[in-house]
GROMACS .gro file of C-alpha atoms in nm:
model
   77
    1MET     CA    1  -0.820  -1.173   0.414
    2ILE     CA    2  -0.447  -1.122   0.414
    3ILE     CA    3  -0.200  -0.922   0.624
    4LEU     CA    4   0.043  -0.684   0.451
    5TYR     CA    5   0.328  -0.477   0.589
    6ILE     CA    6   0.375  -0.137   0.426
    7ASP     CA    7   0.646   0.125   0.484
    8ASP     CA    8   0.518   0.465   0.372
    9VAL     CA    9   0.838   0.658   0.302
   10ILE     CA   10   0.659   0.985   0.219
   11TYR     CA   11   0.463   0.999   0.546
   12GLU     CA   12   0.725   0.815   0.753
   13ALA     CA   13   0.466   0.561   0.867
   14LYS     CA   14   0.443   0.185   0.888
   15TYR     CA   15   0.117  -0.001   0.837
   16GLU     CA   16   0.023  -0.355   0.926
   17VAL     CA   17  -0.294  -0.402   0.724
   18ARG     CA   18  -0.551  -0.678   0.720
   19THR     CA   19  -0.736  -0.649   0.392
   20ASP     CA   20  -0.927  -0.824   0.122
   21THR     CA   21  -0.745  -0.898  -0.205
   22THR     CA   22  -1.010  -0.722  -0.416
   23ILE     CA   23  -0.874  -0.379  -0.318
   24SER     CA   24  -0.599  -0.198  -0.511
   25PHE     CA   25  -0.285  -0.046  -0.359
   26TYR     CA   26  -0.418   0.298  -0.452
   27GLU     CA   27  -0.732   0.247  -0.243
   28LEU     CA   28  -0.543   0.076   0.038
   29ILE     CA   29  -0.274   0.341   0.082
   30HIS     CA   30  -0.519   0.631   0.070
   31THR     CA   31  -0.741   0.459   0.327
   32CYS     CA   32  -0.444   0.406   0.562
   33ARG     CA   33  -0.327   0.765   0.524
   34LYS     CA   34  -0.676   0.901   0.574
   35MET     CA   35  -0.722   0.700   0.896
   36LEU     CA   36  -0.386   0.801   1.045
   37PHE     CA   37  -0.347   1.155   0.924
   38ARG     CA   38  -0.710   1.260   0.870
   39GLU     CA   39  -0.627   1.421   0.540
   40LYS     CA   40  -0.846   1.456   0.238
   41ASN     CA   41  -0.807   1.195  -0.031
   42GLN     CA   42  -0.557   1.367  -0.258
   43GLU     CA   43  -0.491   1.289  -0.619
   44GLU     CA   44  -0.126   1.200  -0.599
   45GLN     CA   45   0.082   0.951  -0.786
   46LEU     CA   46   0.181   0.651  -0.579
   47VAL     CA   47   0.471   0.420  -0.649
   48VAL     CA   48   0.466   0.087  -0.463
   49TYR     CA   49   0.751  -0.163  -0.455
   50GLU     CA   50   0.773  -0.512  -0.310
   51LYS     CA   51   1.023  -0.466  -0.029
   52TYR     CA   52   1.266  -0.750  -0.097
   53SER     CA   53   1.260  -0.794  -0.475
   54HIS     CA   54   1.222  -0.417  -0.542
   55MET     CA   55   0.968  -0.493  -0.815
   56GLU     CA   56   0.724  -0.213  -0.886
   57CYS     CA   57   0.355  -0.295  -0.835
   58ASP     CA   58   0.068  -0.161  -1.042
   59VAL     CA   59  -0.135   0.047  -0.796
   60ASP     CA   60  -0.455   0.044  -1.002
   61VAL     CA   61  -0.532  -0.328  -1.014
   62SER     CA   62  -0.651  -0.556  -0.736
   63LEU     CA   63  -0.406  -0.726  -0.505
   64SER     CA   64  -0.530  -1.066  -0.627
   65THR     CA   65  -0.438  -0.972  -0.984
   66LEU     CA   66  -0.084  -0.900  -0.862
   67PHE     CA   67  -0.074  -1.237  -0.680
   68ILE     CA   68  -0.008  -1.063  -0.347
   69GLN     CA   69   0.015  -1.315  -0.065
   70ASN     CA   70  -0.025  -1.304   0.310
   71GLY     CA   71   0.272  -1.156   0.498
   72MET     CA   72   0.433  -0.972   0.205
   73SER     CA   73   0.610  -0.639   0.266
   74PHE     CA   74   0.601  -0.325   0.050
   75TYR     CA   75   0.721   0.031   0.051
   76VAL     CA   76   0.554   0.339  -0.092
   77LEU     CA   77   0.727   0.639  -0.249
   0.00000   0.00000   0.00000
């Protein structure tokens, strides 16, 4: 389990998430949005960037594949 910090620019929300590294950003972001905003899981394109290096992350592969580590910060557009 790791903790991630995510700024969701579209929904103007901040998430502190404890998650397993087998999940993808796509699954993670939609789960967070669904819990906070009770919306249906929409088919929308997500763009995720590491907050400090501004490197784009592939949203369809697992966090472990991206070498995401505990305490990292991201933002979603």
